[in-house]
């Protein structure tokens, strides 16, 4: 099998295993920071582990080497190159479909980035409650992207604005846009793997849990905050790439906000990632 194809196969298998492991053991707790590290690490490890070779270690293990020689040695056979190049082979057709899918998703990501740049140029830089934001005059769901917070201050009263800024500044200060872009690139590269889309969804949801928790920690009443989210739930976000103040599914966010904190002793279960 082609070396590159084998590498892609191993990466996709690893992503699927890490996602299943996450759903089985970690999805129900409230260790959102630890979960963020797990989700990001699972992507990085999935790309890195196929590059690690254990052949040198196996060569030094005589018992393992004997098993391989005696039981796992495959018969030799000769592969003769084809005389003609068939451009319409199954392999080439599948490669073309893969490339087309990745290209479409990359163009979509590029258009979203251009849209954010366009909105930033349309907005005015203002100071709201001591914080620099990009103020817009049209109706828009508040969102952030890297170090910028976008919102229309005229649509929100002072208390709502405080909640929004507490939420969005968590995204900004903790660098959540990096997670978003990484998950987007993952889905572009492996769009054919359902686990990449599911992992992307978990990454986005977990970022919202982190920001919601920060709002509650800041002293805002959780019920008032939840009602504010419900008021914005009818709006369709114009920018899907940014970290949005209102993001679906809202029901799960409200459940997490009202869920009792997981005991810290449960952090030990994250050591299960080692054998995985």
Coordinates of N, CA, C and O in Angstrom, one line a residue, residues 36-121:
X36 N -10.5 20.4 26.8 CA -10.0 21.1 25.6 C -8.6 20.6 25.3 O -8.2 20.4 24.1
X37 N -7.7 20.4 26.3 CA -6.4 19.9 26.1 C -6.5 18.5 25.4 O -5.7 18.1 24.6
X38 N -7.4 17.7 25.9 CA -7.6 16.3 25.3 C -7.9 16.4 23.8 O -7.3 15.7 23.0
X39 N -8.9 17.2 23.5 CA -9.4 17.3 22.1 C -8.3 17.8 21.2 O -8.1 17.3 20.1
X40 N -7.5 18.8 21.6 CA -6.4 19.4 20.8 C -5.3 18.3 20.7 O -4.7 18.1 19.6
X41 N -5.0 17.7 21.9 CA -3.9 16.7 21.8 C -4.2 15.5 21.0 O -3.3 15.0 20.3
X42 N -5.5 15.1 21.0 CA -5.9 14.0 20.2 C -5.6 14.2 18.7 O -5.2 13.3 17.9
X43 N -5.8 15.5 18.2 CA -5.5 15.8 16.8 C -4.0 15.7 16.6 O -3.6 15.1 15.6
X44 N -3.3 16.4 17.4 CA -1.8 16.4 17.2 C -1.2 15.0 17.3 O -0.3 14.7 16.5
X45 N -1.6 14.2 18.3 CA -1.1 12.9 18.4 C -1.5 12.0 17.2 O -0.7 11.2 16.7
X46 N -2.7 12.2 16.7 CA -3.1 11.4 15.5 C -2.2 11.7 14.3 O -1.9 10.7 13.6
X47 N -1.7 12.9 14.2 CA -0.9 13.2 13.1 C 0.6 12.7 13.3 O 1.3 12.4 12.4
X48 N 1.0 12.7 14.6 CA 2.4 12.4 14.9 C 2.7 11.0 15.1 O 3.8 10.5 14.6
X49 N 1.8 10.2 15.6 CA 2.1 8.8 15.9 C 2.5 7.9 14.7 O 3.4 7.0 14.9
X50 N 1.9 8.1 13.5 CA 2.3 7.3 12.4 C 3.7 7.5 12.0 O 4.3 6.7 11.3
X51 N 4.3 8.6 12.4 CA 5.7 9.0 12.0 C 6.7 8.3 12.9 O 7.9 8.3 12.6
X52 N 6.2 7.8 14.1 CA 7.1 7.1 15.0 C 7.3 5.7 14.6 O 6.3 4.9 14.3
X53 N 8.6 5.2 14.5 CA 8.9 3.9 14.1 C 9.3 3.0 15.3 O 10.1 3.5 16.1
X54 N 8.8 1.8 15.4 CA 9.2 0.9 16.4 C 10.0 -0.2 15.9 O 10.3 -1.2 16.6
X55 N 10.4 -0.1 14.6 CA 11.2 -1.2 14.0 C 12.5 -1.4 14.7 O 12.9 -2.6 14.9
X56 N 13.2 -0.3 15.0 CA 14.5 -0.5 15.7 C 14.3 -1.2 17.1 O 15.2 -2.0 17.4
X57 N 13.3 -0.8 17.8 CA 13.0 -1.4 19.1 C 12.7 -2.9 18.9 O 13.2 -3.8 19.6
X58 N 11.9 -3.3 17.9 CA 11.6 -4.7 17.6 C 12.8 -5.5 17.3 O 12.9 -6.6 17.6
X59 N 13.7 -4.9 16.5 CA 14.9 -5.6 16.1 C 15.7 -6.0 17.3 O 16.5 -7.0 17.3
X60 N 15.6 -5.3 18.4 CA 16.4 -5.6 19.6 C 15.7 -6.6 20.5 O 16.3 -7.1 21.5
X61 N 14.4 -6.9 20.2 CA 13.7 -7.8 21.0 C 13.6 -9.2 20.3 O 12.9 -9.4 19.4
X62 N 14.5 -10.1 20.8 CA 14.6 -11.3 20.1 C 13.3 -12.2 20.1 O 13.0 -12.8 19.1
X63 N 12.6 -12.2 21.2 CA 11.4 -13.0 21.3 C 10.3 -12.4 20.3 O 9.7 -13.2 19.6
X64 N 10.2 -11.1 20.3 CA 9.2 -10.5 19.3 C 9.7 -10.8 17.9 O 8.9 -11.1 17.0
X65 N 11.0 -10.7 17.7 CA 11.5 -10.8 16.3 C 11.3 -12.3 15.8 O 10.9 -12.5 14.7
X66 N 11.4 -13.2 16.8 CA 11.2 -14.6 16.4 C 9.7 -14.9 16.0 O 9.4 -15.6 15.1
X67 N 8.8 -14.2 16.8 CA 7.4 -14.4 16.4 C 7.1 -13.8 15.1 O 6.4 -14.5 14.3
X68 N 7.6 -12.7 14.8 CA 7.4 -12.1 13.5 C 7.9 -12.9 12.4 O 7.3 -13.2 11.3
X69 N 9.2 -13.5 12.5 CA 9.8 -14.3 11.5 C 9.0 -15.6 11.3 O 8.8 -16.0 10.2
X70 N 8.6 -16.2 12.4 CA 7.9 -17.5 12.3 C 6.5 -17.5 11.9 O 6.0 -18.4 11.2
X71 N 5.8 -16.5 12.3 CA 4.3 -16.5 12.1 C 3.8 -15.3 11.3 O 2.6 -15.4 10.8
X72 N 4.5 -14.3 11.1 CA 4.0 -13.1 10.5 C 4.7 -12.8 9.2 O 4.5 -11.7 8.6
X73 N 5.5 -13.7 8.7 CA 6.2 -13.4 7.4 C 5.3 -13.8 6.3 O 4.8 -14.9 6.1
X74 N 5.1 -12.8 5.4 CA 4.3 -13.0 4.3 C 5.0 -13.6 3.1 O 6.2 -13.3 2.9
X75 N 4.4 -14.3 2.2 CA 5.1 -14.9 1.0 C 5.5 -13.8 0.1 O 4.8 -12.8 0.0
X76 N 6.6 -13.9 -0.6 CA 7.1 -12.9 -1.5 C 6.3 -13.1 -2.8 O 6.0 -14.2 -3.3
X77 N 6.1 -11.9 -3.5 CA 5.5 -12.0 -4.8 C 5.9 -10.7 -5.5 O 6.3 -9.7 -5.0
X78 N 5.9 -10.8 -6.8 CA 6.4 -9.8 -7.7 C 5.3 -9.0 -8.3 O 4.3 -9.5 -8.8
X79 N 5.4 -7.7 -8.2 CA 4.4 -6.8 -8.8 C 5.0 -6.2 -10.1 O 6.1 -5.5 -10.1
X80 N 4.3 -6.4 -11.2 CA 4.8 -5.9 -12.5 C 4.0 -4.6 -12.8 O 2.8 -4.5 -12.7
X81 N 4.8 -3.5 -13.2 CA 4.1 -2.3 -13.5 C 3.2 -2.4 -14.7 O 3.4 -3.2 -15.6
X82 N 2.1 -1.7 -14.7 CA 1.2 -1.7 -15.8 C 1.8 -1.1 -17.0 O 2.6 -0.1 -16.9
X83 N 1.4 -1.6 -18.2 CA 2.0 -1.1 -19.4 C 1.4 0.3 -19.8 O 2.0 1.1 -20.4
X84 N 0.1 0.5 -19.4 CA -0.6 1.7 -19.8 C -1.1 2.4 -18.6 O -1.4 1.8 -17.6
X85 N -1.2 3.7 -18.7 CA -1.7 4.5 -17.6 C -3.2 4.7 -17.8 O -3.6 5.3 -18.8
X86 N -4.0 4.2 -16.9 CA -5.5 4.4 -17.0 C -5.9 5.5 -16.1 O -5.9 5.5 -14.9
X87 N -6.2 6.7 -16.8 CA -6.6 7.9 -16.0 C -7.9 7.7 -15.4 O -8.3 8.5 -14.5
X88 N -8.7 6.8 -15.8 CA -10.1 6.6 -15.2 C -10.1 5.4 -14.3 O -11.2 4.7 -14.2
X89 N -9.0 5.1 -13.7 CA -9.0 4.0 -12.7 C -9.8 4.4 -11.5 O -10.0 5.6 -11.2
X90 N -10.2 3.4 -10.7 CA -10.9 3.6 -9.5 C -10.1 4.5 -8.5 O -10.6 5.4 -7.9
X91 N -8.8 4.3 -8.4 CA -7.9 5.0 -7.6 C -7.9 6.5 -7.9 O -8.0 7.4 -7.1
X92 N -7.8 6.8 -9.2 CA -7.8 8.2 -9.7 C -9.1 8.9 -9.5 O -9.2 10.1 -9.2
X93 N -10.2 8.1 -9.7 CA -11.5 8.7 -9.5 C -11.8 9.1 -8.1 O -12.3 10.2 -7.7
X94 N -11.4 8.2 -7.1 CA -11.5 8.4 -5.7 C -10.7 9.6 -5.3 O -11.1 10.5 -4.5
X95 N -9.4 9.7 -5.9 CA -8.5 10.8 -5.5 C -9.1 12.1 -6.0 O -9.0 13.2 -5.3
X96 N -9.8 12.1 -7.2 CA -10.4 13.3 -7.7 C -11.6 13.8 -6.8 O -11.7 15.0 -6.6
X97 N -12.4 12.8 -6.4 CA -13.5 13.1 -5.5 C -13.0 13.7 -4.2 O -13.5 14.7 -3.7
X98 N -11.9 13.1 -3.6 CA -11.4 13.6 -2.4 C -10.8 15.1 -2.6 O -11.1 15.9 -1.7
X99 N -10.1 15.3 -3.7 CA -9.6 16.6 -3.9 C -10.6 17.6 -4.1 O -10.5 18.8 -3.6
X100 N -11.7 17.3 -4.8 CA -12.8 18.2 -5.1 C -13.5 18.6 -3.8 O -13.8 19.7 -3.5
X101 N -13.7 17.6 -2.9 CA -14.4 17.8 -1.6 C -13.6 18.8 -0.7 O -14.1 19.7 -0.1
X102 N -12.3 18.5 -0.7 CA -11.4 19.4 0.1 C -11.3 20.8 -0.4 O -11.3 21.8 0.3
X103 N -11.3 20.9 -1.8 CA -11.2 22.2 -2.4 C -12.5 23.0 -2.1 O -12.4 24.2 -1.8
X104 N -13.7 22.4 -2.2 CA -14.9 23.1 -1.9 C -14.9 23.6 -0.5 O -15.3 24.8 -0.2
X105 N -14.5 22.8 0.5 CA -14.5 23.2 1.9 C -13.4 24.3 2.2 O -13.7 25.2 3.0
X106 N -12.3 24.2 1.5 CA -11.3 25.2 1.6 C -11.8 26.6 1.1 O -11.5 27.6 1.7
X107 N -12.5 26.5 0.0 CA -13.0 27.8 -0.6 C -14.0 28.4 0.4 O -14.1 29.6 0.6
X108 N -14.9 27.5 1.0 CA -15.9 28.0 2.0 C -15.2 28.6 3.1 O -15.6 29.7 3.6
X109 N -14.1 28.0 3.6 CA -13.4 28.6 4.8 C -12.8 30.0 4.4 O -12.8 30.9 5.1
X110 N -12.2 30.0 3.2 CA -11.6 31.3 2.7 C -12.7 32.4 2.6 O -12.4 33.5 2.9
X111 N -13.9 32.0 2.1 CA -14.9 33.0 2.0 C -15.3 33.5 3.3 O -15.6 34.7 3.5
X112 N -15.4 32.6 4.3 CA -15.7 33.1 5.7 C -14.7 34.0 6.3 O -15.0 35.0 6.9
X113 N -13.4 33.7 6.0 CA -12.4 34.6 6.5 C -12.5 36.0 5.8 O -12.3 37.0 6.5
X114 N -12.8 36.0 4.5 CA -12.9 37.3 3.8 C -14.1 38.0 4.4 O -14.1 39.2 4.5
X115 N -15.2 37.3 4.7 CA -16.4 37.9 5.3 C -16.1 38.6 6.6 O -16.5 39.7 6.9
X116 N -15.3 37.9 7.5 CA -14.9 38.5 8.8 C -14.0 39.8 8.5 O -14.2 40.8 9.2
X117 N -13.1 39.7 7.6 CA -12.3 40.9 7.2 C -13.2 42.0 6.7 O -13.0 43.2 7.1
X118 N -14.2 41.7 5.9 CA -15.1 42.8 5.4 C -15.9 43.4 6.5 O -16.0 44.6 6.6
X119 N -16.4 42.6 7.4 CA -17.1 43.1 8.6 C -16.3 44.0 9.4 O -16.7 45.0 10.0
X120 N -15.0 43.6 9.6 CA -14.1 44.4 10.5 C -13.8 45.7 9.8 O -13.7 46.7 10.5
X121 N -13.7 45.8 8.5 CA -13.5 47.0 7.8 C -14.8 47.9 7.9 O -14.7 49.2 7.9

